Amino acid sequence: YKTTFSVEELPIGTLFLDLGKVSLMAKVKINGQSAGGLWTPPYRVDVTPFVKSGKNTFEIEVVNNWTNRLIGDARLPAQQRKLRPHTSGGNANRHLEESGLLGPVVLLK
């Protein structure tokens, strides 16, 4: 996920980027710099050193869960599958688990 936003004047104090709900893990970059990785609630990271006056870019990379990968692969024709799991986790009839950046994403002071 990637977005830009502008800050006219930097507020005094600490700024946090709160990702809300994330399933499963996330890595956050602000203006091309790593602000950290998150794998447990609260999915919140201090972005104070990275946010600047003017235009800013947030990049959030989210890791899907392995179960969804197995299910997705099992739904492909056999010749297109990339995985050969030793378990039955890749049942094509299972529902995919909630995954991704579910938010809401907010900048907190």
mmCIF file of N, CA and C in Angstrom:
data_model
loop_
_atom_site.group_PDB
_atom_site.id
_atom_site.type_symbol
_atom_site.label_atom_id
_atom_site.label_comp_id
_atom_site.label_asym_id
_atom_site.label_seq_id
_atom_site.Cartn_x
_atom_site.Cartn_y
_atom_site.Cartn_z
ATOM 1 N N TYR A 1 0.845 -1.151 0.000
ATOM 2 C CA TYR A 1 0.000 0.000 0.000
ATOM 3 C C TYR A 1 0.899 1.224 0.000
ATOM 4 N N LYS A 2 0.489 2.259 -0.723
ATOM 5 C CA LYS A 2 1.305 3.466 -0.799
ATOM 6 C C LYS A 2 0.380 4.671 -0.939
ATOM 7 N N THR A 3 0.704 5.728 -0.205
ATOM 8 C CA THR A 3 -0.058 6.966 -0.310
ATOM 9 C C THR A 3 0.840 8.141 0.023
ATOM 10 N N THR A 4 0.419 9.305 -0.396
ATOM 11 C CA THR A 4 1.139 10.533 -0.052
ATOM 12 C C THR A 4 0.195 11.468 0.695
ATOM 13 N N PHE A 5 0.781 12.333 1.489
ATOM 14 C CA PHE A 5 0.023 13.346 2.206
ATOM 15 C C PHE A 5 0.948 14.519 2.467
ATOM 16 N N SER A 6 0.376 15.658 2.747
ATOM 17 C CA SER A 6 1.170 16.853 3.020
ATOM 18 C C SER A 6 0.955 17.318 4.445
ATOM 19 N N VAL A 7 2.026 17.855 5.014
ATOM 20 C CA VAL A 7 1.992 18.426 6.353
ATOM 21 C C VAL A 7 2.466 19.870 6.219
ATOM 22 N N GLU A 8 1.581 20.805 6.576
ATOM 23 C CA GLU A 8 1.977 22.216 6.488
ATOM 24 C C GLU A 8 2.985 22.572 7.563
ATOM 25 N N GLU A 9 2.676 22.166 8.798
ATOM 26 C CA GLU A 9 3.561 22.465 9.920
ATOM 27 C C GLU A 9 3.629 21.245 10.822
ATOM 28 N N LEU A 10 4.832 20.827 11.148
ATOM 29 C CA LEU A 10 4.988 19.659 12.008
ATOM 30 C C LEU A 10 4.490 19.970 13.414
ATOM 31 N N PRO A 11 3.656 19.089 13.975
ATOM 32 C CA PRO A 11 3.193 19.315 15.344
ATOM 33 C C PRO A 11 4.317 19.038 16.343
ATOM 34 N N ILE A 12 4.185 19.623 17.509
ATOM 35 C CA ILE A 12 5.148 19.374 18.583
ATOM 36 C C ILE A 12 4.779 18.048 19.234
ATOM 37 N N GLY A 13 5.776 17.230 19.503
ATOM 38 C CA GLY A 13 5.531 15.952 20.170
ATOM 39 C C GLY A 13 5.688 14.775 19.213
ATOM 40 N N THR A 14 5.265 13.643 19.682
ATOM 41 C CA THR A 14 5.430 12.386 18.960
ATOM 42 C C THR A 14 4.282 12.155 17.989
ATOM 43 N N LEU A 15 4.631 11.680 16.803
ATOM 44 C CA LEU A 15 3.630 11.292 15.799
ATOM 45 C C LEU A 15 3.656 9.780 15.642
ATOM 46 N N PHE A 16 2.487 9.177 15.654
ATOM 47 C CA PHE A 16 2.368 7.746 15.465
ATOM 48 C C PHE A 16 1.537 7.468 14.219
ATOM 49 N N LEU A 17 1.927 6.459 13.489
ATOM 50 C CA LEU A 17 1.086 5.938 12.420
ATOM 51 C C LEU A 17 0.415 4.701 12.978
ATOM 52 N N ASP A 18 -0.898 4.755 13.095
ATOM 53 C CA ASP A 18 -1.678 3.637 13.619
ATOM 54 C C ASP A 18 -2.354 2.962 12.429
ATOM 55 N N LEU A 19 -2.037 1.692 12.210
ATOM 56 C CA LEU A 19 -2.564 0.964 11.062
ATOM 57 C C LEU A 19 -3.931 0.345 11.320
ATOM 58 N N GLY A 20 -4.441 0.487 12.534
ATOM 59 C CA GLY A 20 -5.732 -0.121 12.850
ATOM 60 C C GLY A 20 -5.583 -1.630 12.930
ATOM 61 N N LYS A 21 -6.321 -2.339 12.095
ATOM 62 C CA LYS A 21 -6.265 -3.802 12.082
ATOM 63 C C LYS A 21 -5.407 -4.267 10.909
ATOM 64 N N VAL A 22 -4.490 -5.168 11.200
ATOM 65 C CA VAL A 22 -3.600 -5.739 10.189
ATOM 66 C C VAL A 22 -3.654 -7.248 10.310
ATOM 67 N N SER A 23 -3.708 -7.902 9.184
ATOM 68 C CA SER A 23 -3.634 -9.356 9.205
ATOM 69 C C SER A 23 -2.651 -9.769 8.116
ATOM 70 N N LEU A 24 -1.481 -9.902 8.400
ATOM 71 C CA LEU A 24 -0.839 -10.545 9.494
ATOM 72 C C LEU A 24 0.310 -9.702 10.056
ATOM 73 N N MET A 25 1.220 -9.283 9.204
ATOM 74 C CA MET A 25 2.360 -8.469 9.632
ATOM 75 C C MET A 25 2.541 -7.324 8.647
ATOM 76 N N ALA A 26 3.176 -6.232 9.112
ATOM 77 C CA ALA A 26 3.396 -5.085 8.229
ATOM 78 C C ALA A 26 4.774 -4.483 8.454
ATOM 79 N N LYS A 27 5.350 -3.973 7.361
ATOM 80 C CA LYS A 27 6.575 -3.175 7.419
ATOM 81 C C LYS A 27 6.199 -1.782 6.928
ATOM 82 N N VAL A 28 6.673 -0.764 7.641
ATOM 83 C CA VAL A 28 6.306 0.612 7.335
ATOM 84 C C VAL A 28 7.533 1.392 6.893
ATOM 85 N N LYS A 29 7.384 2.125 5.788
ATOM 86 C CA LYS A 29 8.412 3.061 5.330
ATOM 87 C C LYS A 29 7.774 4.433 5.221
ATOM 88 N N ILE A 30 8.512 5.431 5.664
ATOM 89 C CA ILE A 30 8.091 6.823 5.541
ATOM 90 C C ILE A 30 9.174 7.535 4.753
ATOM 91 N N ASN A 31 8.799 8.113 3.644
ATOM 92 C CA ASN A 31 9.746 8.832 2.788
ATOM 93 C C ASN A 31 10.967 7.977 2.463
ATOM 94 N N GLY A 32 10.718 6.700 2.191
ATOM 95 C CA GLY A 32 11.773 5.776 1.780
ATOM 96 C C GLY A 32 12.610 5.200 2.909
ATOM 97 N N GLN A 33 12.327 5.579 4.149
ATOM 98 C CA GLN A 33 13.100 5.088 5.286
ATOM 99 C C GLN A 33 12.261 4.125 6.115
ATOM 100 N N SER A 34 12.877 3.056 6.572
ATOM 101 C CA SER A 34 12.167 2.080 7.385
ATOM 102 C C SER A 34 11.806 2.673 8.744
ATOM 103 N N ALA A 35 10.506 2.591 9.065
ATOM 104 C CA ALA A 35 10.028 3.054 10.368
ATOM 105 C C ALA A 35 9.772 1.881 11.303
ATOM 106 N N GLY A 36 9.872 0.649 10.777
ATOM 107 C CA GLY A 36 9.736 -0.518 11.629
ATOM 108 C C GLY A 36 8.768 -1.553 11.094
ATOM 109 N N GLY A 37 8.770 -2.680 11.787
ATOM 110 C CA GLY A 37 7.877 -3.782 11.455
ATOM 111 C C GLY A 37 6.908 -4.025 12.598
ATOM 112 N N LEU A 38 5.706 -4.451 12.255
ATOM 113 C CA LEU A 38 4.652 -4.665 13.248
ATOM 114 C C LEU A 38 4.048 -6.034 13.056
ATOM 115 N N TRP A 39 3.900 -6.793 14.154
ATOM 116 C CA TRP A 39 3.308 -8.125 14.043
ATOM 117 C C TRP A 39 2.298 -8.417 15.138
ATOM 118 N N THR A 40 2.105 -7.463 16.065
ATOM 119 C CA THR A 40 1.111 -7.635 17.120
ATOM 120 C C THR A 40 0.381 -6.307 17.349
ATOM 121 N N PRO A 41 -0.871 -6.388 17.836
ATOM 122 C CA PRO A 41 -1.571 -5.149 18.173
ATOM 123 C C PRO A 41 -0.911 -4.487 19.366
ATOM 124 N N PRO A 42 -0.953 -3.191 19.526
ATOM 125 C CA PRO A 42 -1.502 -2.270 18.539
ATOM 126 C C PRO A 42 -0.528 -2.099 17.381
ATOM 127 N N TYR A 43 -1.039 -2.061 16.194
ATOM 128 C CA TYR A 43 -0.209 -1.892 14.999
ATOM 129 C C TYR A 43 0.086 -0.400 14.843
ATOM 130 N N ARG A 44 1.011 0.075 15.678
ATOM 131 C CA ARG A 44 1.304 1.505 15.753
ATOM 132 C C ARG A 44 2.814 1.691 15.798
ATOM 133 N N VAL A 45 3.312 2.659 15.039
ATOM 134 C CA VAL A 45 4.745 2.906 14.991
ATOM 135 C C VAL A 45 5.009 4.405 15.108
ATOM 136 N N ASP A 46 6.080 4.751 15.814
ATOM 137 C CA ASP A 46 6.506 6.147 15.961
ATOM 138 C C ASP A 46 7.126 6.596 14.645
ATOM 139 N N VAL A 47 6.542 7.605 14.007
ATOM 140 C CA VAL A 47 7.048 8.098 12.720
ATOM 141 C C VAL A 47 7.620 9.509 12.838
ATOM 142 N N THR A 48 7.779 9.989 14.063
ATOM 143 C CA THR A 48 8.252 11.350 14.304
ATOM 144 C C THR A 48 9.538 11.681 13.537
ATOM 145 N N PRO A 49 10.559 10.810 13.566
ATOM 146 C CA PRO A 49 11.815 11.187 12.889
ATOM 147 C C PRO A 49 11.731 11.176 11.367
ATOM 148 N N PHE A 50 10.656 10.649 10.803
ATOM 149 C CA PHE A 50 10.585 10.454 9.359
ATOM 150 C C PHE A 50 9.657 11.432 8.635
ATOM 151 N N VAL A 51 8.681 11.971 9.343
ATOM 152 C CA VAL A 51 7.727 12.895 8.728
ATOM 153 C C VAL A 51 8.359 14.272 8.642
ATOM 154 N N LYS A 52 8.139 14.948 7.505
ATOM 155 C CA LYS A 52 8.722 16.271 7.281
ATOM 156 C C LYS A 52 7.630 17.236 6.835
ATOM 157 N N SER A 53 7.921 18.501 6.910
ATOM 158 C CA SER A 53 7.002 19.498 6.369
ATOM 159 C C SER A 53 6.932 19.317 4.859
ATOM 160 N N GLY A 54 5.742 19.477 4.308
ATOM 161 C CA GLY A 54 5.563 19.297 2.873
ATOM 162 C C GLY A 54 5.026 17.911 2.563
ATOM 163 N N LYS A 55 5.385 17.409 1.387
ATOM 164 C CA LYS A 55 4.881 16.121 0.906
ATOM 165 C C LYS A 55 5.608 14.958 1.580
ATOM 166 N N ASN A 56 4.839 13.950 1.999
ATOM 167 C CA ASN A 56 5.363 12.740 2.623
ATOM 168 C C ASN A 56 4.752 11.523 1.933
ATOM 169 N N THR A 57 5.492 10.434 1.932
ATOM 170 C CA THR A 57 5.005 9.187 1.351
ATOM 171 C C THR A 57 5.048 8.082 2.398
ATOM 172 N N PHE A 58 3.915 7.395 2.556
ATOM 173 C CA PHE A 58 3.841 6.206 3.406
ATOM 174 C C PHE A 58 3.801 4.996 2.506
ATOM 175 N N GLU A 59 4.607 3.986 2.825
ATOM 176 C CA GLU A 59 4.541 2.693 2.144
ATOM 177 C C GLU A 59 4.354 1.631 3.217
ATOM 178 N N ILE A 60 3.376 0.780 3.023
ATOM 179 C CA ILE A 60 3.099 -0.278 3.989
ATOM 180 C C ILE A 60 3.057 -1.597 3.244
ATOM 181 N N GLU A 61 3.964 -2.491 3.603
ATOM 182 C CA GLU A 61 4.015 -3.829 3.009
ATOM 183 C C GLU A 61 3.423 -4.808 4.009
ATOM 184 N N VAL A 62 2.397 -5.538 3.562
ATOM 185 C CA VAL A 62 1.708 -6.476 4.444
ATOM 186 C C VAL A 62 1.979 -7.895 3.981
ATOM 187 N N VAL A 63 2.231 -8.779 4.932
ATOM 188 C CA VAL A 63 2.490 -10.181 4.643
ATOM 189 C C VAL A 63 1.191 -10.967 4.823
ATOM 190 N N ASN A 64 0.801 -11.701 3.798
ATOM 191 C CA ASN A 64 -0.369 -12.570 3.846
ATOM 192 C C ASN A 64 -0.040 -13.789 4.704
ATOM 193 N N ASN A 65 -1.068 -14.502 5.125
ATOM 194 C CA ASN A 65 -0.785 -15.696 5.914
ATOM 195 C C ASN A 65 -0.596 -16.918 5.009
ATOM 196 N N TRP A 66 0.081 -17.891 5.510
ATOM 197 C CA TRP A 66 0.444 -19.077 4.728
ATOM 198 C C TRP A 66 -0.786 -19.897 4.334
ATOM 199 N N THR A 67 -1.787 -19.935 5.200
ATOM 200 C CA THR A 67 -2.995 -20.692 4.889
ATOM 201 C C THR A 67 -3.633 -20.179 3.605
ATOM 202 N N ASN A 68 -3.737 -18.856 3.452
ATOM 203 C CA ASN A 68 -4.317 -18.297 2.228
ATOM 204 C C ASN A 68 -3.493 -18.660 1.000
ATOM 205 N N ARG A 69 -2.183 -18.711 1.156
ATOM 206 C CA ARG A 69 -1.324 -19.090 0.028
ATOM 207 C C ARG A 69 -1.598 -20.535 -0.386
ATOM 208 N N LEU A 70 -1.738 -21.406 0.602
ATOM 209 C CA LEU A 70 -2.018 -22.814 0.312
ATOM 210 C C LEU A 70 -3.384 -22.988 -0.360
ATOM 211 N N ILE A 71 -4.389 -22.270 0.144
ATOM 212 C CA ILE A 71 -5.730 -22.355 -0.436
ATOM 213 C C ILE A 71 -5.716 -21.833 -1.868
ATOM 214 N N GLY A 72 -5.081 -20.681 -2.068
ATOM 215 C CA GLY A 72 -5.010 -20.096 -3.413
ATOM 216 C C GLY A 72 -4.321 -21.015 -4.399
ATOM 217 N N ASP A 73 -3.252 -21.631 -3.981
ATOM 218 C CA ASP A 73 -2.524 -22.549 -4.850
ATOM 219 C C ASP A 73 -3.373 -23.774 -5.171
ATOM 220 N N ALA A 74 -4.111 -24.277 -4.183
ATOM 221 C CA ALA A 74 -4.956 -25.459 -4.392
ATOM 222 C C ALA A 74 -6.088 -25.182 -5.375
ATOM 223 N N ARG A 75 -6.443 -23.918 -5.555
ATOM 224 C CA ARG A 75 -7.509 -23.549 -6.490
ATOM 225 C C ARG A 75 -7.028 -23.480 -7.939
ATOM 226 N N LEU A 76 -5.732 -23.532 -8.137
ATOM 227 C CA LEU A 76 -5.172 -23.503 -9.495
ATOM 228 C C LEU A 76 -5.194 -24.888 -10.114
ATOM 229 N N PRO A 77 -5.197 -24.954 -11.439
ATOM 230 C CA PRO A 77 -5.018 -26.265 -12.080
ATOM 231 C C PRO A 77 -3.679 -26.866 -11.623
ATOM 232 N N ALA A 78 -3.624 -28.174 -11.517
ATOM 233 C CA ALA A 78 -2.441 -28.862 -10.970
ATOM 234 C C ALA A 78 -1.139 -28.421 -11.637
ATOM 235 N N GLN A 79 -1.136 -28.222 -12.944
ATOM 236 C CA GLN A 79 0.100 -27.862 -13.651
ATOM 237 C C GLN A 79 0.567 -26.436 -13.351
ATOM 238 N N GLN A 80 -0.303 -25.592 -12.769
ATOM 239 C CA GLN A 80 0.068 -24.213 -12.448
ATOM 240 C C GLN A 80 0.438 -24.020 -10.975
ATOM 241 N N ARG A 81 0.278 -25.023 -10.170
ATOM 242 C CA ARG A 81 0.572 -24.906 -8.744
ATOM 243 C C ARG A 81 2.071 -24.800 -8.504
ATOM 244 N N LYS A 82 2.421 -23.991 -7.542
ATOM 245 C CA LYS A 82 3.829 -23.789 -7.204
ATOM 246 C C LYS A 82 4.234 -24.549 -5.952
ATOM 247 N N LEU A 83 3.247 -24.965 -5.151
ATOM 248 C CA LEU A 83 3.511 -25.602 -3.872
ATOM 249 C C LEU A 83 3.135 -27.072 -3.898
ATOM 250 N N ARG A 84 3.830 -27.833 -3.112
ATOM 251 C CA ARG A 84 3.520 -29.248 -2.904
ATOM 252 C C ARG A 84 3.483 -29.482 -1.398
ATOM 253 N N PRO A 85 2.414 -28.992 -0.730
ATOM 254 C CA PRO A 85 2.384 -29.075 0.742
ATOM 255 C C PRO A 85 2.262 -30.504 1.243
ATOM 256 N N HIS A 86 2.797 -30.725 2.432
ATOM 257 C CA HIS A 86 2.729 -32.032 3.083
ATOM 258 C C HIS A 86 1.516 -32.127 4.002
ATOM 259 N N THR A 87 0.745 -31.032 4.055
ATOM 260 C CA THR A 87 -0.447 -31.009 4.904
ATOM 261 C C THR A 87 -1.668 -30.744 4.043
ATOM 262 N N SER A 88 -2.834 -30.809 4.655
ATOM 263 C CA SER A 88 -4.067 -30.545 3.913
ATOM 264 C C SER A 88 -4.509 -29.099 4.051
ATOM 265 N N GLY A 89 -3.610 -28.189 4.461
ATOM 266 C CA GLY A 89 -3.963 -26.786 4.644
ATOM 267 C C GLY A 89 -4.409 -26.101 3.377
ATOM 268 N N GLY A 90 -4.130 -26.719 2.225
ATOM 269 C CA GLY A 90 -4.464 -26.096 0.963
ATOM 270 C C GLY A 90 -5.754 -26.590 0.359
ATOM 271 N N ASN A 91 -6.741 -26.877 1.156
ATOM 272 C CA ASN A 91 -8.030 -27.319 0.661
ATOM 273 C C ASN A 91 -8.677 -26.191 -0.139
ATOM 274 N N ALA A 92 -8.920 -26.411 -1.414
ATOM 275 C CA ALA A 92 -9.449 -25.379 -2.305
ATOM 276 C C ALA A 92 -10.842 -24.915 -1.915
ATOM 277 N N ASN A 93 -11.567 -25.696 -1.124
ATOM 278 C CA ASN A 93 -12.929 -25.330 -0.731
ATOM 279 C C ASN A 93 -12.992 -24.503 0.552
ATOM 280 N N ARG A 94 -11.865 -24.342 1.223
ATOM 281 C CA ARG A 94 -11.850 -23.534 2.455
ATOM 282 C C ARG A 94 -12.021 -22.059 2.112
ATOM 283 N N HIS A 95 -12.589 -21.317 3.037
ATOM 284 C CA HIS A 95 -12.691 -19.868 2.871
ATOM 285 C C HIS A 95 -11.352 -19.232 3.191
ATOM 286 N N LEU A 96 -10.986 -18.216 2.436
ATOM 287 C CA LEU A 96 -9.769 -17.484 2.727
ATOM 288 C C LEU A 96 -9.923 -16.754 4.058
ATOM 289 N N GLU A 97 -8.843 -16.672 4.799
ATOM 290 C CA GLU A 97 -8.849 -15.954 6.057
ATOM 291 C C GLU A 97 -8.670 -14.461 5.795
ATOM 292 N N GLU A 98 -9.176 -13.647 6.695
ATOM 293 C CA GLU A 98 -9.038 -12.202 6.584
ATOM 294 C C GLU A 98 -7.554 -11.858 6.495
ATOM 295 N N SER A 99 -7.209 -10.967 5.567
ATOM 296 C CA SER A 99 -5.806 -10.680 5.361
ATOM 297 C C SER A 99 -5.635 -9.273 4.784
ATOM 298 N N GLY A 100 -4.496 -8.671 5.085
ATOM 299 C CA GLY A 100 -4.169 -7.372 4.497
ATOM 300 C C GLY A 100 -4.214 -6.241 5.506
ATOM 301 N N LEU A 101 -4.205 -5.042 4.963
ATOM 302 C CA LEU A 101 -4.298 -3.828 5.761
ATOM 303 C C LEU A 101 -5.771 -3.459 5.851
ATOM 304 N N LEU A 102 -6.371 -3.697 7.011
ATOM 305 C CA LEU A 102 -7.812 -3.539 7.182
ATOM 306 C C LEU A 102 -8.182 -2.189 7.787
ATOM 307 N N GLY A 103 -7.219 -1.548 8.445
ATOM 308 C CA GLY A 103 -7.384 -0.195 8.941
ATOM 309 C C GLY A 103 -8.356 -0.046 10.085
ATOM 310 N N PRO A 104 -8.774 1.167 10.322
ATOM 311 C CA PRO A 104 -8.428 2.385 9.590
ATOM 312 C C PRO A 104 -7.003 2.842 9.906
ATOM 313 N N VAL A 105 -6.367 3.468 8.927
ATOM 314 C CA VAL A 105 -5.010 3.977 9.094
ATOM 315 C C VAL A 105 -5.117 5.458 9.433
ATOM 316 N N VAL A 106 -4.503 5.840 10.553
ATOM 317 C CA VAL A 106 -4.556 7.239 10.984
ATOM 318 C C VAL A 106 -3.209 7.685 11.522
ATOM 319 N N LEU A 107 -2.944 8.962 11.361
ATOM 320 C CA LEU A 107 -1.760 9.586 11.924
ATOM 321 C C LEU A 107 -2.187 10.235 13.241
ATOM 322 N N LEU A 108 -1.555 9.839 14.342
ATOM 323 C CA LEU A 108 -1.934 10.315 15.670
ATOM 324 C C LEU A 108 -0.856 11.186 16.273
ATOM 325 N N LYS A 109 -1.281 12.180 16.993
ATOM 326 C CA LYS A 109 -0.357 13.074 17.693
ATOM 327 C C LYS A 109 -0.344 12.715 19.163
#
